[in-house]
PDB file of C-alpha atoms in Angstrom:
ATOM      1  CA  UNK N  36      -6.339 158.638  88.269  1.00  0.00           C
ATOM      2  CA  UNK N  37      -2.741 157.547  88.893  1.00  0.00           C
ATOM      3  CA  UNK N  38      -0.380 158.563  86.093  1.00  0.00           C
ATOM      4  CA  UNK N  39       1.789 155.938  84.422  1.00  0.00           C
ATOM      5  CA  UNK N  40       5.277 156.455  83.051  1.00  0.00           C
ATOM      6  CA  UNK N  41       7.430 154.259  80.840  1.00  0.00           C
ATOM      7  CA  UNK N  42      11.180 154.877  81.084  1.00  0.00           C
ATOM      8  CA  UNK N  43      13.314 153.365  78.328  1.00  0.00           C
ATOM      9  CA  UNK N  44      16.717 152.751  79.893  1.00  0.00           C
ATOM     10  CA  UNK N  45      15.505 152.794  83.491  1.00  0.00           C
ATOM     11  CA  UNK N  46      18.615 151.086  84.882  1.00  0.00           C
ATOM     12  CA  UNK N  47      21.017 153.881  83.872  1.00  0.00           C
ATOM     13  CA  UNK N  48      21.862 156.953  85.918  1.00  0.00           C
ATOM     14  CA  UNK N  49      19.094 159.219  84.580  1.00  0.00           C
ATOM     15  CA  UNK N  50      16.480 156.488  84.343  1.00  0.00           C
ATOM     16  CA  UNK N  51      17.066 155.436  87.948  1.00  0.00           C
ATOM     17  CA  UNK N  52      16.906 158.948  89.365  1.00  0.00           C
ATOM     18  CA  UNK N  53      13.842 159.794  87.284  1.00  0.00           C
ATOM     19  CA  UNK N  54      12.116 156.635  88.517  1.00  0.00           C
ATOM     20  CA  UNK N  55      12.810 157.638  92.126  1.00  0.00           C
ATOM     21  CA  UNK N  56      11.527 161.154  91.525  1.00  0.00           C
ATOM     22  CA  UNK N  57       8.336 160.017  89.773  1.00  0.00           C
ATOM     23  CA  UNK N  58       7.619 157.468  92.477  1.00  0.00           C
ATOM     24  CA  UNK N  59       7.682 160.398  94.913  1.00  0.00           C
ATOM     25  CA  UNK N  60       5.118 162.033  92.618  1.00  0.00           C
ATOM     26  CA  UNK N  61       2.915 158.941  92.997  1.00  0.00           C
ATOM     27  CA  UNK N  62       3.381 157.733  89.416  1.00  0.00           C
ATOM     28  CA  UNK N  63       3.052 154.083  88.495  1.00  0.00           C
ATOM     29  CA  UNK N  64       6.556 153.454  87.157  1.00  0.00           C
ATOM     30  CA  UNK N  65       7.491 150.993  84.420  1.00  0.00           C
ATOM     31  CA  UNK N  66      10.848 150.674  82.757  1.00  0.00           C
ATOM     32  CA  UNK N  67      12.730 148.855  80.038  1.00  0.00           C
ATOM     33  CA  UNK N  68      16.228 147.470  80.117  1.00  0.00           C
ATOM     34  CA  UNK N  69      18.360 145.156  78.035  1.00  0.00           C
ATOM     35  CA  UNK N  70      18.421 142.866  81.086  1.00  0.00           C
ATOM     36  CA  UNK N  71      15.918 142.484  83.908  1.00  0.00           C
ATOM     37  CA  UNK N  72      18.821 141.700  86.225  1.00  0.00           C
ATOM     38  CA  UNK N  73      20.550 145.046  85.666  1.00  0.00           C
ATOM     39  CA  UNK N  74      19.095 146.745  88.736  1.00  0.00           C
ATOM     40  CA  UNK N  75      22.175 147.792  90.723  1.00  0.00           C
ATOM     41  CA  UNK N  76      21.415 151.521  90.444  1.00  0.00           C
ATOM     42  CA  UNK N  77      17.781 150.958  91.388  1.00  0.00           C
ATOM     43  CA  UNK N  78      18.901 148.948  94.409  1.00  0.00           C
ATOM     44  CA  UNK N  79      21.239 151.737  95.512  1.00  0.00           C
ATOM     45  CA  UNK N  80      18.261 154.102  95.423  1.00  0.00           C
ATOM     46  CA  UNK N  81      16.143 151.448  97.238  1.00  0.00           C
ATOM     47  CA  UNK N  82      13.373 151.500  94.636  1.00  0.00           C
ATOM     48  CA  UNK N  83      13.922 148.235  92.729  1.00  0.00           C
ATOM     49  CA  UNK N  84      10.857 146.628  94.358  1.00  0.00           C
ATOM     50  CA  UNK N  85       8.604 149.621  93.679  1.00  0.00           C
ATOM     51  CA  UNK N  86       8.473 149.363  89.903  1.00  0.00           C
ATOM     52  CA  UNK N  87       8.292 146.850  87.078  1.00  0.00           C
ATOM     53  CA  UNK N  88      10.965 146.277  84.436  1.00  0.00           C
ATOM     54  CA  UNK N  89      10.492 144.729  80.996  1.00  0.00           C
ATOM     55  CA  UNK N  90      13.294 143.340  78.871  1.00  0.00           C
ATOM     56  CA  UNK N  91      12.870 145.251  75.617  1.00  0.00           C
ATOM     57  CA  UNK N  92      15.086 145.864  72.599  1.00  0.00           C
ATOM     58  CA  UNK N  93      14.273 149.453  71.629  1.00  0.00           C
ATOM     59  CA  UNK N  94      15.475 148.739  68.070  1.00  0.00           C
ATOM     60  CA  UNK N  95      12.648 146.226  67.659  1.00  0.00           C
ATOM     61  CA  UNK N  96       9.549 148.128  66.550  1.00  0.00           C
ATOM     62  CA  UNK N  97       7.097 145.355  67.430  1.00  0.00           C
ATOM     63  CA  UNK N  98       8.440 145.055  70.979  1.00  0.00           C
ATOM     64  CA  UNK N  99       8.294 148.827  71.462  1.00  0.00           C
ATOM     65  CA  UNK N 100       4.809 149.134  70.003  1.00  0.00           C
ATOM     66  CA  UNK N 101       3.477 146.221  72.073  1.00  0.00           C
ATOM     67  CA  UNK N 102       4.806 147.513  75.393  1.00  0.00           C
ATOM     68  CA  UNK N 103       3.383 150.999  74.771  1.00  0.00           C
ATOM     69  CA  UNK N 104      -0.001 149.552  73.753  1.00  0.00           C
ATOM     70  CA  UNK N 105       0.005 147.257  76.778  1.00  0.00           C
ATOM     71  CA  UNK N 106       0.933 149.818  79.440  1.00  0.00           C
ATOM     72  CA  UNK N 107      -0.746 152.886  77.917  1.00  0.00           C
ATOM     73  CA  UNK N 108       1.599 155.321  79.691  1.00  0.00           C
ATOM     74  CA  UNK N 109       0.886 159.028  80.115  1.00  0.00           C
ATOM     75  CA  UNK N 110       4.562 159.863  79.690  1.00  0.00           C
ATOM     76  CA  UNK N 111       7.586 158.245  78.025  1.00  0.00           C
ATOM     77  CA  UNK N 112      11.235 159.123  78.601  1.00  0.00           C
ATOM     78  CA  UNK N 113      13.917 157.790  76.257  1.00  0.00           C
ATOM     79  CA  UNK N 114      17.396 157.248  77.751  1.00  0.00           C
ATOM     80  CA  UNK N 115      18.281 154.003  75.977  1.00  0.00           C
ATOM     81  CA  UNK N 116      21.259 153.548  73.714  1.00  0.00           C
ATOM     82  CA  UNK N 117      25.011 154.012  73.968  1.00  0.00           C
ATOM     83  CA  UNK N 118      25.633 156.835  76.431  1.00  0.00           C
ATOM     84  CA  UNK N 119      29.387 157.467  76.416  1.00  0.00           C
ATOM     85  CA  UNK N 120      31.584 158.878  73.655  1.00  0.00           C
ATOM     86  CA  UNK N 121      34.354 156.370  74.355  1.00  0.00           C
ATOM     87  CA  UNK N 122      31.943 153.464  73.851  1.00  0.00           C
ATOM     88  CA  UNK N 123      30.432 155.189  70.819  1.00  0.00           C
ATOM     89  CA  UNK N 124      33.818 155.495  69.113  1.00  0.00           C
ATOM     90  CA  UNK N 125      34.328 151.749  69.518  1.00  0.00           C
ATOM     91  CA  UNK N 126      30.839 150.846  68.268  1.00  0.00           C
ATOM     92  CA  UNK N 127      29.652 153.508  65.780  1.00  0.00           C
ATOM     93  CA  UNK N 128      26.940 151.394  64.121  1.00  0.00           C
ATOM     94  CA  UNK N 129      25.518 150.196  67.428  1.00  0.00           C
ATOM     95  CA  UNK N 130      25.614 153.753  68.774  1.00  0.00           C
ATOM     96  CA  UNK N 131      23.741 155.312  65.871  1.00  0.00           C
ATOM     97  CA  UNK N 132      21.110 152.593  65.717  1.00  0.00           C
ATOM     98  CA  UNK N 133      20.538 152.353  69.471  1.00  0.00           C
ATOM     99  CA  UNK N 134      19.802 156.072  69.696  1.00  0.00           C
ATOM    100  CA  UNK N 135      17.996 156.893  66.445  1.00  0.00           C
ATOM    101  CA  UNK N 136      16.010 153.726  65.695  1.00  0.00           C
ATOM    102  CA  UNK N 137      14.704 153.594  69.254  1.00  0.00           C
ATOM    103  CA  UNK N 138      13.552 157.199  68.941  1.00  0.00           C
ATOM    104  CA  UNK N 139      11.691 156.494  65.699  1.00  0.00           C
ATOM    105  CA  UNK N 140      10.120 153.313  67.081  1.00  0.00           C
ATOM    106  CA  UNK N 141       8.704 155.131  70.097  1.00  0.00           C
ATOM    107  CA  UNK N 142       7.352 158.067  68.114  1.00  0.00           C
ATOM    108  CA  UNK N 143       5.829 155.830  65.436  1.00  0.00           C
ATOM    109  CA  UNK N 144       4.185 153.732  68.140  1.00  0.00           C
ATOM    110  CA  UNK N 145       2.790 156.843  69.818  1.00  0.00           C
ATOM    111  CA  UNK N 146       1.649 158.230  66.462  1.00  0.00           C
ATOM    112  CA  UNK N 147      -0.621 155.232  65.899  1.00  0.00           C
ATOM    113  CA  UNK N 148      -1.741 154.999  69.516  1.00  0.00           C
ATOM    114  CA  UNK N 149      -5.152 156.439  70.306  1.00  0.00           C
ATOM    115  CA  UNK N 150      -4.038 157.564  73.770  1.00  0.00           C
ATOM    116  CA  UNK N 151      -2.241 160.912  73.962  1.00  0.00           C
ATOM    117  CA  UNK N 152       1.280 160.326  75.234  1.00  0.00           C
ATOM    118  CA  UNK N 153       3.963 162.883  76.100  1.00  0.00           C
ATOM    119  CA  UNK N 154       7.492 161.904  75.035  1.00  0.00           C
ATOM    120  CA  UNK N 155      10.821 163.235  76.298  1.00  0.00           C
ATOM    121  CA  UNK N 156      14.040 162.517  74.401  1.00  0.00           C
ATOM    122  CA  UNK N 157      17.389 162.917  76.163  1.00  0.00           C
ATOM    123  CA  UNK N 158      19.544 164.943  73.786  1.00  0.00           C
ATOM    124  CA  UNK N 159      23.091 166.180  74.302  1.00  0.00           C
ATOM    125  CA  UNK N 160      25.027 169.433  74.190  1.00  0.00           C
ATOM    126  CA  UNK N 161      27.722 167.415  72.386  1.00  0.00           C
ATOM    127  CA  UNK N 162      25.638 168.183  69.292  1.00  0.00           C
ATOM    128  CA  UNK N 163      26.867 171.800  69.310  1.00  0.00           C
ATOM    129  CA  UNK N 164      30.530 170.903  68.932  1.00  0.00           C
ATOM    130  CA  UNK N 165      33.172 173.544  69.665  1.00  0.00           C
ATOM    131  CA  UNK N 166      32.489 177.219  70.126  1.00  0.00           C
ATOM    132  CA  UNK N 167      33.736 179.260  67.187  1.00  0.00           C
ATOM    133  CA  UNK N 168      35.986 182.274  67.711  1.00  0.00           C
ATOM    134  CA  UNK N 169      33.147 184.764  67.344  1.00  0.00           C
ATOM    135  CA  UNK N 170      30.761 182.824  69.627  1.00  0.00           C
ATOM    136  CA  UNK N 171      30.326 183.630  73.319  1.00  0.00           C
ATOM    137  CA  UNK N 172      27.975 180.730  74.075  1.00  0.00           C
ATOM    138  CA  UNK N 173      25.447 178.264  72.709  1.00  0.00           C
ATOM    139  CA  UNK N 174      21.703 178.645  73.136  1.00  0.00           C
ATOM    140  CA  UNK N 175      18.658 176.832  71.743  1.00  0.00           C
ATOM    141  CA  UNK N 176      18.955 178.744  68.452  1.00  0.00           C
ATOM    142  CA  UNK N 177      22.586 177.757  67.846  1.00  0.00           C
ATOM    143  CA  UNK N 178      23.356 175.435  64.948  1.00  0.00           C
ATOM    144  CA  UNK N 179      24.494 171.900  65.688  1.00  0.00           C
ATOM    145  CA  UNK N 180      27.985 170.956  64.571  1.00  0.00           C
ATOM    146  CA  UNK N 181      28.564 167.364  65.809  1.00  0.00           C
ATOM    147  CA  UNK N 182      32.140 166.104  65.935  1.00  0.00           C
ATOM    148  CA  UNK N 183      31.699 162.451  66.930  1.00  0.00           C
ATOM    149  CA  UNK N 184      29.324 159.580  66.153  1.00  0.00           C
ATOM    150  CA  UNK N 185      27.521 159.950  69.488  1.00  0.00           C
ATOM    151  CA  UNK N 186      26.751 163.597  68.720  1.00  0.00           C
ATOM    152  CA  UNK N 187      25.671 162.730  65.170  1.00  0.00           C
ATOM    153  CA  UNK N 188      23.209 160.176  66.542  1.00  0.00           C
ATOM    154  CA  UNK N 189      21.823 162.631  69.091  1.00  0.00           C
ATOM    155  CA  UNK N 190      21.536 165.318  66.407  1.00  0.00           C
ATOM    156  CA  UNK N 191      19.607 162.959  64.131  1.00  0.00           C
ATOM    157  CA  UNK N 192      17.234 162.041  66.943  1.00  0.00           C
ATOM    158  CA  UNK N 193      16.715 165.702  67.823  1.00  0.00           C
ATOM    159  CA  UNK N 194      15.650 166.333  64.226  1.00  0.00           C
ATOM    160  CA  UNK N 195      13.408 163.266  64.277  1.00  0.00           C
ATOM    161  CA  UNK N 196      11.656 164.492  67.435  1.00  0.00           C
ATOM    162  CA  UNK N 197      11.175 167.947  65.889  1.00  0.00           C
ATOM    163  CA  UNK N 198       9.637 166.370  62.785  1.00  0.00           C
ATOM    164  CA  UNK N 199       7.125 164.287  64.752  1.00  0.00           C
ATOM    165  CA  UNK N 200       6.161 167.298  66.874  1.00  0.00           C
ATOM    166  CA  UNK N 201       5.803 169.846  64.059  1.00  0.00           C
ATOM    167  CA  UNK N 202       4.552 167.618  61.238  1.00  0.00           C
ATOM    168  CA  UNK N 203       2.693 164.797  62.989  1.00  0.00           C
ATOM    169  CA  UNK N 204       1.481 166.675  66.046  1.00  0.00           C
ATOM    170  CA  UNK N 205       3.055 164.302  68.575  1.00  0.00           C
ATOM    171  CA  UNK N 206       3.508 165.776  72.051  1.00  0.00           C
ATOM    172  CA  UNK N 207       7.289 165.320  72.171  1.00  0.00           C
ATOM    173  CA  UNK N 208      10.391 167.345  72.942  1.00  0.00           C
ATOM    174  CA  UNK N 209      14.143 167.174  73.544  1.00  0.00           C
ATOM    175  CA  UNK N 210      16.131 168.171  76.587  1.00  0.00           C
ATOM    176  CA  UNK N 211      19.608 169.127  75.349  1.00  0.00           C
ATOM    177  CA  UNK N 212      21.617 167.898  78.296  1.00  0.00           C
ATOM    178  CA  UNK N 213      25.063 169.021  79.360  1.00  0.00           C
ATOM    179  CA  UNK N 214      27.288 166.752  81.455  1.00  0.00           C
ATOM    180  CA  UNK N 215      25.483 165.751  84.651  1.00  0.00           C
ATOM    181  CA  UNK N 216      27.020 163.606  87.338  1.00  0.00           C
ATOM    182  CA  UNK N 217      26.251 161.490  90.402  1.00  0.00           C
ATOM    183  CA  UNK N 218      27.659 158.492  92.297  1.00  0.00           C
ATOM    184  CA  UNK N 219      25.669 156.295  89.885  1.00  0.00           C
ATOM    185  CA  UNK N 220      28.091 157.170  87.102  1.00  0.00           C
ATOM    186  CA  UNK N 221      30.230 154.252  85.963  1.00  0.00           C
ATOM    187  CA  UNK N 222      34.027 154.520  85.919  1.00  0.00           C
ATOM    188  CA  UNK N 223      34.030 154.920  82.135  1.00  0.00           C
ATOM    189  CA  UNK N 224      33.016 158.566  82.640  1.00  0.00           C
ATOM    190  CA  UNK N 225      35.850 160.991  83.323  1.00  0.00           C
ATOM    191  CA  UNK N 226      34.268 162.512  86.444  1.00  0.00           C
ATOM    192  CA  UNK N 227      33.921 159.161  88.221  1.00  0.00           C
ATOM    193  CA  UNK N 228      37.270 157.932  86.890  1.00  0.00           C
ATOM    194  CA  UNK N 229      39.068 160.899  88.463  1.00  0.00           C
ATOM    195  CA  UNK N 230      37.273 160.577  91.812  1.00  0.00           C
ATOM    196  CA  UNK N 231      37.815 156.835  92.124  1.00  0.00           C
ATOM    197  CA  UNK N 232      41.413 157.211  90.926  1.00  0.00           C
ATOM    198  CA  UNK N 233      42.123 159.777  93.637  1.00  0.00           C
ATOM    199  CA  UNK N 234      40.388 157.559  96.208  1.00  0.00           C
ATOM    200  CA  UNK N 235      42.628 154.602  95.299  1.00  0.00           C
ATOM    201  CA  UNK N 236      45.764 156.742  95.519  1.00  0.00           C
ATOM    202  CA  UNK N 237      44.641 158.099  98.897  1.00  0.00           C
ATOM    203  CA  UNK N 238      44.048 154.541 100.146  1.00  0.00           C
ATOM    204  CA  UNK N 239      47.480 153.436  98.849  1.00  0.00           C
ATOM    205  CA  UNK N 240      45.837 151.060  96.355  1.00  0.00           C
ATOM    206  CA  UNK N 241      47.420 152.897  93.414  1.00  0.00           C
ATOM    207  CA  UNK N 242      50.211 155.383  92.823  1.00  0.00           C
ATOM    208  CA  UNK N 243      48.997 157.160  89.710  1.00  0.00           C
ATOM    209  CA  UNK N 244      45.981 157.877  87.510  1.00  0.00           C
ATOM    210  CA  UNK N 245      46.416 157.805  83.753  1.00  0.00           C
ATOM    211  CA  UNK N 246      44.377 160.225  81.633  1.00  0.00           C
ATOM    212  CA  UNK N 247      44.301 161.524  78.061  1.00  0.00           C
ATOM    213  CA  UNK N 248      43.669 165.158  77.173  1.00  0.00           C
ATOM    214  CA  UNK N 249      42.916 167.310  80.223  1.00  0.00           C
ATOM    215  CA  UNK N 250      42.954 170.662  78.401  1.00  0.00           C
ATOM    216  CA  UNK N 251      39.188 170.757  78.010  1.00  0.00           C
ATOM    217  CA  UNK N 252      36.303 172.430  79.818  1.00  0.00           C
ATOM    218  CA  UNK N 253      32.746 171.308  80.494  1.00  0.00           C
ATOM    219  CA  UNK N 254      29.478 172.399  82.109  1.00  0.00           C
ATOM    220  CA  UNK N 255      28.878 169.884  84.910  1.00  0.00           C
ATOM    221  CA  UNK N 256      25.564 169.481  86.732  1.00  0.00           C
ATOM    222  CA  UNK N 257      23.925 167.257  89.355  1.00  0.00           C
ATOM    223  CA  UNK N 258      21.880 164.451  87.761  1.00  0.00           C
ATOM    224  CA  UNK N 259      19.065 164.209  90.373  1.00  0.00           C
ATOM    225  CA  UNK N 260      18.018 167.824  89.793  1.00  0.00           C
ATOM    226  CA  UNK N 261      18.346 167.481  86.015  1.00  0.00           C
ATOM    227  CA  UNK N 262      15.765 164.675  85.902  1.00  0.00           C
ATOM    228  CA  UNK N 263      13.368 166.867  87.854  1.00  0.00           C
ATOM    229  CA  UNK N 264      13.481 169.552  85.190  1.00  0.00           C
ATOM    230  CA  UNK N 265      13.012 166.904  82.486  1.00  0.00           C
ATOM    231  CA  UNK N 266       9.682 166.139  84.145  1.00  0.00           C
ATOM    232  CA  UNK N 267       8.887 169.848  84.444  1.00  0.00           C
ATOM    233  CA  UNK N 268       9.526 170.338  80.712  1.00  0.00           C
ATOM    234  CA  UNK N 269       7.059 167.578  79.897  1.00  0.00           C
ATOM    235  CA  UNK N 270       4.307 169.170  82.024  1.00  0.00           C
ATOM    236  CA  UNK N 271       4.112 172.342  79.915  1.00  0.00           C
ATOM    237  CA  UNK N 272       0.994 173.037  77.864  1.00  0.00           C
ATOM    238  CA  UNK N 273       3.142 173.788  74.827  1.00  0.00           C
ATOM    239  CA  UNK N 274       6.216 171.600  74.488  1.00  0.00           C
ATOM    240  CA  UNK N 275       9.557 173.062  73.499  1.00  0.00           C
ATOM    241  CA  UNK N 276      13.221 172.069  73.476  1.00  0.00           C
ATOM    242  CA  UNK N 277      15.527 173.332  76.219  1.00  0.00           C
ATOM    243  CA  UNK N 278      19.220 173.288  77.036  1.00  0.00           C
ATOM    244  CA  UNK N 279      19.570 171.749  80.498  1.00  0.00           C
ATOM    245  CA  UNK N 280      22.812 173.060  81.959  1.00  0.00           C
ATOM    246  CA  UNK N 281      24.207 175.166  84.777  1.00  0.00           C
ATOM    247  CA  UNK N 282      25.555 177.900  82.509  1.00  0.00           C
ATOM    248  CA  UNK N 283      28.924 177.641  84.279  1.00  0.00           C
ATOM    249  CA  UNK N 284      32.006 176.155  82.660  1.00  0.00           C
ATOM    250  CA  UNK N 285      34.771 174.409  84.611  1.00  0.00           C
ATOM    251  CA  UNK N 286      38.097 173.287  83.189  1.00  0.00           C
ATOM    252  CA  UNK N 287      38.981 169.638  83.622  1.00  0.00           C
ATOM    253  CA  UNK N 288      42.223 170.729  85.289  1.00  0.00           C
ATOM    254  CA  UNK N 289      40.218 172.622  87.914  1.00  0.00           C
ATOM    255  CA  UNK N 290      37.960 169.579  88.348  1.00  0.00           C
ATOM    256  CA  UNK N 291      41.014 167.374  88.937  1.00  0.00           C
ATOM    257  CA  UNK N 292      42.540 169.910  91.330  1.00  0.00           C
ATOM    258  CA  UNK N 293      39.333 170.122  93.420  1.00  0.00           C
ATOM    259  CA  UNK N 294      39.051 166.335  93.647  1.00  0.00           C
ATOM    260  CA  UNK N 295      42.671 165.710  94.608  1.00  0.00           C
ATOM    261  CA  UNK N 296      42.655 168.504  97.193  1.00  0.00           C
ATOM    262  CA  UNK N 297      39.687 166.861  98.912  1.00  0.00           C
ATOM    263  CA  UNK N 298      41.874 163.759  99.298  1.00  0.00           C
ATOM    264  CA  UNK N 299      44.825 165.931 100.444  1.00  0.00           C
ATOM    265  CA  UNK N 300      46.772 165.064  97.290  1.00  0.00           C
ATOM    266  CA  UNK N 301      48.773 167.067  94.771  1.00  0.00           C
ATOM    267  CA  UNK N 302      47.401 165.950  91.407  1.00  0.00           C
ATOM    268  CA  UNK N 303      50.589 166.947  89.564  1.00  0.00           C
ATOM    269  CA  UNK N 304      52.448 164.207  91.427  1.00  0.00           C
ATOM    270  CA  UNK N 305      49.994 161.475  90.471  1.00  0.00           C
ATOM    271  CA  UNK N 306      48.520 162.175  87.014  1.00  0.00           C
ATOM    272  CA  UNK N 307      50.149 160.413  84.069  1.00  0.00           C
ATOM    273  CA  UNK N 308      49.212 160.773  80.428  1.00  0.00           C
ATOM    274  CA  UNK N 309      48.667 158.329  77.587  1.00  0.00           C
ATOM    275  CA  UNK N 310      48.285 159.182  73.904  1.00  0.00           C
ATOM    276  CA  UNK N 311      46.035 156.131  73.578  1.00  0.00           C
ATOM    277  CA  UNK N 312      43.427 157.833  75.761  1.00  0.00           C
ATOM    278  CA  UNK N 313      43.273 160.965  73.644  1.00  0.00           C
ATOM    279  CA  UNK N 314      40.326 161.261  71.272  1.00  0.00           C
ATOM    280  CA  UNK N 315      40.860 162.263  67.669  1.00  0.00           C
ATOM    281  CA  UNK N 316      38.085 164.801  68.050  1.00  0.00           C
ATOM    282  CA  UNK N 317      37.212 166.386  71.384  1.00  0.00           C
ATOM    283  CA  UNK N 318      35.341 169.545  72.344  1.00  0.00           C
ATOM    284  CA  UNK N 319      37.849 171.921  73.933  1.00  0.00           C
ATOM    285  CA  UNK N 320      35.582 174.556  75.450  1.00  0.00           C
ATOM    286  CA  UNK N 321      31.870 175.010  75.771  1.00  0.00           C
ATOM    287  CA  UNK N 322      29.531 177.526  77.395  1.00  0.00           C
ATOM    288  CA  UNK N 323      25.735 177.653  77.474  1.00  0.00           C
ATOM    289  CA  UNK N 324      23.224 180.450  77.783  1.00  0.00           C
ATOM    290  CA  UNK N 325      20.481 178.996  79.987  1.00  0.00           C
ATOM    291  CA  UNK N 326      18.234 182.075  80.120  1.00  0.00           C
ATOM    292  CA  UNK N 327      15.397 180.294  78.270  1.00  0.00           C
ATOM    293  CA  UNK N 328      14.921 177.532  80.847  1.00  0.00           C
ATOM    294  CA  UNK N 329      15.448 180.004  83.703  1.00  0.00           C
ATOM    295  CA  UNK N 330      12.810 182.432  82.418  1.00  0.00           C
ATOM    296  CA  UNK N 331      10.199 180.026  81.053  1.00  0.00           C
ATOM    297  CA  UNK N 332      10.425 177.283  83.671  1.00  0.00           C
ATOM    298  CA  UNK N 333      11.817 179.291  86.593  1.00  0.00           C
ATOM    299  CA  UNK N 334      14.568 176.702  86.968  1.00  0.00           C
ATOM    300  CA  UNK N 335      18.278 176.909  87.624  1.00  0.00           C
ATOM    301  CA  UNK N 336      20.801 174.568  89.146  1.00  0.00           C
ATOM    302  CA  UNK N 337      21.389 174.617  92.892  1.00  0.00           C
ATOM    303  CA  UNK N 338      24.575 172.541  92.998  1.00  0.00           C
ATOM    304  CA  UNK N 339      27.942 174.032  92.048  1.00  0.00           C
ATOM    305  CA  UNK N 340      30.909 171.934  90.963  1.00  0.00           C
ATOM    306  CA  UNK N 341      32.385 171.831  94.487  1.00  0.00           C
ATOM    307  CA  UNK N 342      29.151 170.453  95.975  1.00  0.00           C
ATOM    308  CA  UNK N 343      28.750 167.929  93.141  1.00  0.00           C
ATOM    309  CA  UNK N 344      32.248 166.574  93.737  1.00  0.00           C
ATOM    310  CA  UNK N 345      31.581 166.398  97.494  1.00  0.00           C
ATOM    311  CA  UNK N 346      28.426 164.338  96.992  1.00  0.00           C
ATOM    312  CA  UNK N 347      30.156 162.004  94.547  1.00  0.00           C
ATOM    313  CA  UNK N 348      33.060 161.399  96.887  1.00  0.00           C
ATOM    314  CA  UNK N 349      30.688 160.675  99.768  1.00  0.00           C
ATOM    315  CA  UNK N 350      28.489 158.480  97.543  1.00  0.00           C
ATOM    316  CA  UNK N 351      25.393 160.424  98.544  1.00  0.00           C
ATOM    317  CA  UNK N 352      22.533 159.543  96.237  1.00  0.00           C
TER     318      UNK N 352
END
């Protein structure tokens, strides 16, 4: 029998790529979005006519319960809610509610549903905060130390998922995701902002790119392969939480340098700085031990930072 999947937040980067991947796996794909017309990412992937989208407010329990009861999906993936720290800082209440209440509504609906449903929650490595002086890396046993409202919301939802799995017996888990990129990223994300800024300068449409703090480092991955391992996590007989990352850390300065070199530009001549773009709290350096997902799921990233930047510049989906 054909499997059915319900993707909350199907129009975003991860939801769109997951939909494409699951269609290739012959799933019947359904999704939710705040607007049925928000299908630009799905159109870019040429899959908008291969699935059905419902306009659902994930904070509304009745709407969530009804759609799950109606579709009776085998799997649910939750990507809805505010997804950028910049947006979260501007809308803390909306951020917390959009992430946590949606998580509870799905798990409560599944709890009272007679059909066994597997649920994946998209967590974030932002929950770990900064590495302490005596720490070499974070792994799945590391304590969370959130430093912004987005991370607090993701931490709360992680704990909620753990409760429903361990106490209520729901088949649910969290993928603790590091930064993962693609051409589907909007310009509000630093990776896309840098690439499009360099493109404009190269095309003589701008002279400079203004940024905030560039003295930070991140673990960047390729979104299409990250959604594949999300699916792989949910196929295990015994669900568990995993850090999804490359295990390699790149400084933002190196990221900028790689991008500008590909456009034959010297970034030092074009980058300007604004105090208004600096966050009050920002993770300076982070590193992840990904041995658990490599050993248990036989998975590791194939795309390094140079290849990721290449694909984003070329807009290869």
